[in-house]
Tab-separated table of C-alpha atoms in Angstrom:
chain	number	residue	atom	x	y	z
D	1	ILE	CA	-47.673	-0.822	-55.671
D	2	GLN	CA	-46.174	-2.589	-58.803
D	3	GLN	CA	-42.913	-3.193	-56.773
D	4	LEU	CA	-44.986	-5.089	-54.117
D	5	LYS	CA	-46.603	-7.472	-56.533
D	6	PRO	CA	-43.757	-10.098	-56.319
D	7	TYR	CA	-43.914	-9.961	-52.473
D	8	ILE	CA	-47.850	-10.285	-52.574
D	9	SER	CA	-47.425	-13.286	-54.864
D	10	VAL	CA	-44.921	-15.062	-52.705
D	11	ALA	CA	-47.269	-14.388	-49.473
D	12	CYS	CA	-50.199	-15.792	-51.337
D	13	THR	CA	-48.256	-18.951	-52.392
D	14	THR	CA	-46.930	-19.334	-48.815
D	15	ILE	CA	-50.387	-19.124	-47.365
D	16	SER	CA	-51.740	-21.739	-49.645
D	17	ARG	CA	-48.783	-24.173	-48.839
D	18	ILE	CA	-49.641	-23.607	-45.008
D	19	HIS	CA	-53.398	-24.403	-45.681
D	20	ARG	CA	-52.579	-27.581	-47.365
D	21	LYS	CA	-50.746	-29.318	-44.604
D	22	CYS	CA	-52.922	-31.560	-42.512
D	23	CYS	CA	-52.291	-29.968	-39.082
D	24	MET	CA	-50.315	-27.223	-37.464
D	25	THR	CA	-47.544	-28.582	-35.080
D	26	ASN	CA	-45.585	-26.439	-32.756
D	27	THR	CA	-42.665	-26.547	-35.046
D	28	SER	CA	-44.542	-25.555	-38.252
D	29	PHE	CA	-46.455	-22.879	-36.205
D	30	TYR	CA	-43.408	-21.192	-35.160
D	31	LYS	CA	-41.678	-21.568	-38.558
D	32	TRP	CA	-44.697	-19.880	-40.313
D	33	LEU	CA	-45.216	-17.158	-37.534
D	34	SER	CA	-41.440	-16.385	-38.004
D	35	PHE	CA	-41.802	-16.298	-41.746
D	36	SER	CA	-44.853	-14.122	-41.582
D	37	THR	CA	-43.419	-11.767	-39.005
D	38	ILE	CA	-39.949	-11.332	-40.852
D	39	SER	CA	-41.813	-10.630	-44.104
D	40	LEU	CA	-44.042	-8.072	-42.498
D	41	LEU	CA	-41.035	-6.507	-40.829
D	42	LEU	CA	-39.211	-6.307	-44.161
D	43	GLY	CA	-42.377	-4.997	-45.979
D	44	VAL	CA	-42.723	-2.250	-43.500
D	45	TYR	CA	-39.127	-1.212	-43.821
D	46	ILE	CA	-39.445	-1.277	-47.561
D	47	LEU	CA	-42.642	0.940	-47.324
D	48	ALA	CA	-40.972	3.404	-44.830
D	49	GLN	CA	-38.430	4.238	-47.399
D	50	TRP	CA	-41.153	6.256	-49.210
D	51	GLU	CA	-41.946	9.730	-47.985
D	52	LEU	CA	-45.590	9.024	-47.790
D	53	PHE	CA	-45.042	6.176	-45.220
D	54	SER	CA	-42.042	7.532	-43.322
D	55	GLU	CA	-43.774	7.432	-40.027
D	56	ILE	CA	-44.998	3.934	-39.950
D	57	ILE	CA	-42.216	2.054	-38.367
D	58	PRO	CA	-43.183	2.692	-34.667
D	59	ILE	CA	-46.817	1.910	-35.014
D	60	SER	CA	-46.180	-1.110	-37.472
D	61	THR	CA	-43.667	-2.597	-34.933
D	62	ILE	CA	-46.057	-2.217	-31.875
D	63	CYS	CA	-48.832	-3.985	-34.011
D	64	ILE	CA	-46.487	-6.653	-35.201
D	65	CYS	CA	-45.389	-7.405	-31.641
D	66	PHE	CA	-48.969	-7.308	-30.391
D	67	PHE	CA	-50.086	-9.852	-33.102
D	68	VAL	CA	-47.097	-12.143	-32.434
D	69	VAL	CA	-47.985	-12.370	-28.744
D	70	LEU	CA	-51.720	-12.825	-29.553
D	71	SER	CA	-50.957	-15.480	-32.196
D	72	ILE	CA	-48.983	-17.553	-29.672
D	73	GLY	CA	-51.770	-17.274	-27.215
D	74	THR	CA	-54.212	-18.180	-29.820
D	75	PHE	CA	-52.205	-21.279	-30.806
D	76	TYR	CA	-52.127	-22.849	-27.385
D	77	ILE	CA	-55.867	-21.652	-26.766
D	78	GLY	CA	-56.888	-23.243	-30.028
D	79	HIS	CA	-55.150	-26.504	-29.128
D	80	ARG	CA	-56.862	-26.766	-25.868
D	81	ALA	CA	-60.176	-25.761	-27.529
D	82	SER	CA	-59.844	-28.435	-30.103
D	83	ARG	CA	-60.044	-31.075	-27.491
D	84	SER	CA	-63.298	-29.972	-26.014
D	85	GLU	CA	-66.502	-31.780	-26.251
D	86	ASN	CA	-68.238	-28.607	-27.503
D	87	PRO	CA	-68.226	-28.877	-31.490
D	88	TYR	CA	-68.902	-24.985	-31.834
D	89	LEU	CA	-66.084	-24.023	-29.583
D	90	MET	CA	-63.374	-23.454	-32.257
D	91	THR	CA	-65.868	-21.327	-34.356
D	92	GLN	CA	-66.716	-19.404	-31.401
D	93	LEU	CA	-63.091	-18.926	-30.381
D	94	SER	CA	-62.155	-17.813	-34.141
D	95	MET	CA	-64.995	-15.257	-34.012
D	96	MET	CA	-64.008	-13.957	-30.725
D	97	LEU	CA	-60.460	-13.516	-31.647
D	98	VAL	CA	-61.157	-11.629	-34.932
D	99	LEU	CA	-63.374	-9.269	-32.945
D	100	LEU	CA	-60.845	-8.795	-30.152
D	101	LYS	CA	-58.012	-8.036	-32.825
D	102	LEU	CA	-60.327	-5.531	-34.473
D	103	VAL	CA	-61.085	-3.776	-31.387
D	104	CYS	CA	-57.440	-3.859	-30.156
D	105	CYS	CA	-56.344	-2.371	-33.501
D	106	ILE	CA	-58.935	0.398	-33.363
D	107	VAL	CA	-57.604	1.188	-29.845
D	108	ILE	CA	-54.031	1.291	-30.946
D	109	VAL	CA	-54.915	3.552	-33.950
D	110	LEU	CA	-56.791	5.880	-31.740
D	111	VAL	CA	-54.118	6.152	-29.209
D	112	TYR	CA	-51.358	6.482	-31.738
D	113	ASP	CA	-53.368	9.185	-33.575
D	114	ARG	CA	-54.322	11.133	-30.530
D	115	ASN	CA	-50.611	10.908	-28.846
D	116	TYR	CA	-48.459	11.186	-31.947
D	117	MET	CA	-50.608	13.252	-34.445
D	118	PRO	CA	-49.059	11.792	-37.655
D	119	ALA	CA	-48.748	14.116	-40.667
D	120	ASN	CA	-50.958	11.759	-42.779
D	121	ASN	CA	-53.089	8.702	-42.390
D	122	ALA	CA	-50.846	6.434	-44.549
D	123	TYR	CA	-50.045	4.331	-41.488
D	124	LEU	CA	-53.469	2.778	-41.711
D	125	ILE	CA	-52.419	0.801	-44.893
D	126	PRO	CA	-49.645	-1.123	-43.365
D	127	LEU	CA	-51.582	-1.532	-40.181
D	128	PHE	CA	-54.403	-3.237	-42.308
D	129	LEU	CA	-52.008	-5.458	-44.077
D	130	ILE	CA	-50.633	-6.469	-40.749
D	131	TYR	CA	-54.041	-7.102	-39.267
D	132	LEU	CA	-55.208	-9.020	-42.354
D	133	THR	CA	-51.909	-11.153	-42.390
D	134	TYR	CA	-52.151	-12.254	-38.832
D	135	THR	CA	-56.106	-12.793	-39.215
D	136	VAL	CA	-55.602	-15.075	-42.132
D	137	PHE	CA	-52.604	-16.864	-40.368
D	138	GLU	CA	-54.701	-17.412	-37.124
D	139	VAL	CA	-57.936	-18.737	-39.012
D	140	ILE	CA	-55.727	-21.117	-40.940
D	141	MET	CA	-53.960	-22.192	-37.509
D	142	LEU	CA	-57.272	-22.693	-35.856
D	143	THR	CA	-58.619	-24.650	-38.784
D	144	LYS	CA	-55.660	-26.900	-38.840
D	145	ALA	CA	-56.082	-27.466	-34.940
D	146	ASN	CA	-59.900	-28.326	-35.560
D	147	LYS	CA	-58.976	-30.845	-38.293
D	148	LYS	CA	-56.450	-32.491	-36.164
D	149	ALA	CA	-58.997	-32.746	-33.268
D	150	ASN	CA	-61.599	-34.303	-35.541
D	151	GLU	CA	-59.460	-36.830	-37.130
D	152	PRO	CA	-60.219	-40.482	-36.231
D	153	ARG	CA	-58.102	-41.906	-33.498
């Protein structure tokens, strides 16, 4: 855990930088999505070097791919929803997406556990970190889309 502190610090600093920007453009979205994804892949690879986490690469890669696709879809849906007349649509969308991701993660875990019968449950730790990273990323992204929509024109 002590070896991961520098990576966690960099991730927290990066998230705060994303949050300070006024809006999420296509370029900045793909830049931060790429950064988050590459960071997670490197983190999974580093964790997989330890015996306890030796089986995490397949499930982690599947989850990262799933969240990347979901994040891209969320980005475009969020931009469309930000133009809506309904002021509560963005909040509803954020809550629905968090619930959808949670349910999908549970299904992924159950299918993986039932089909591959891993030796331990250590794969849940990186899975939770992946879920948390993309959830924070999407909430920030949707907040930026909502701020941009509410700016005076």
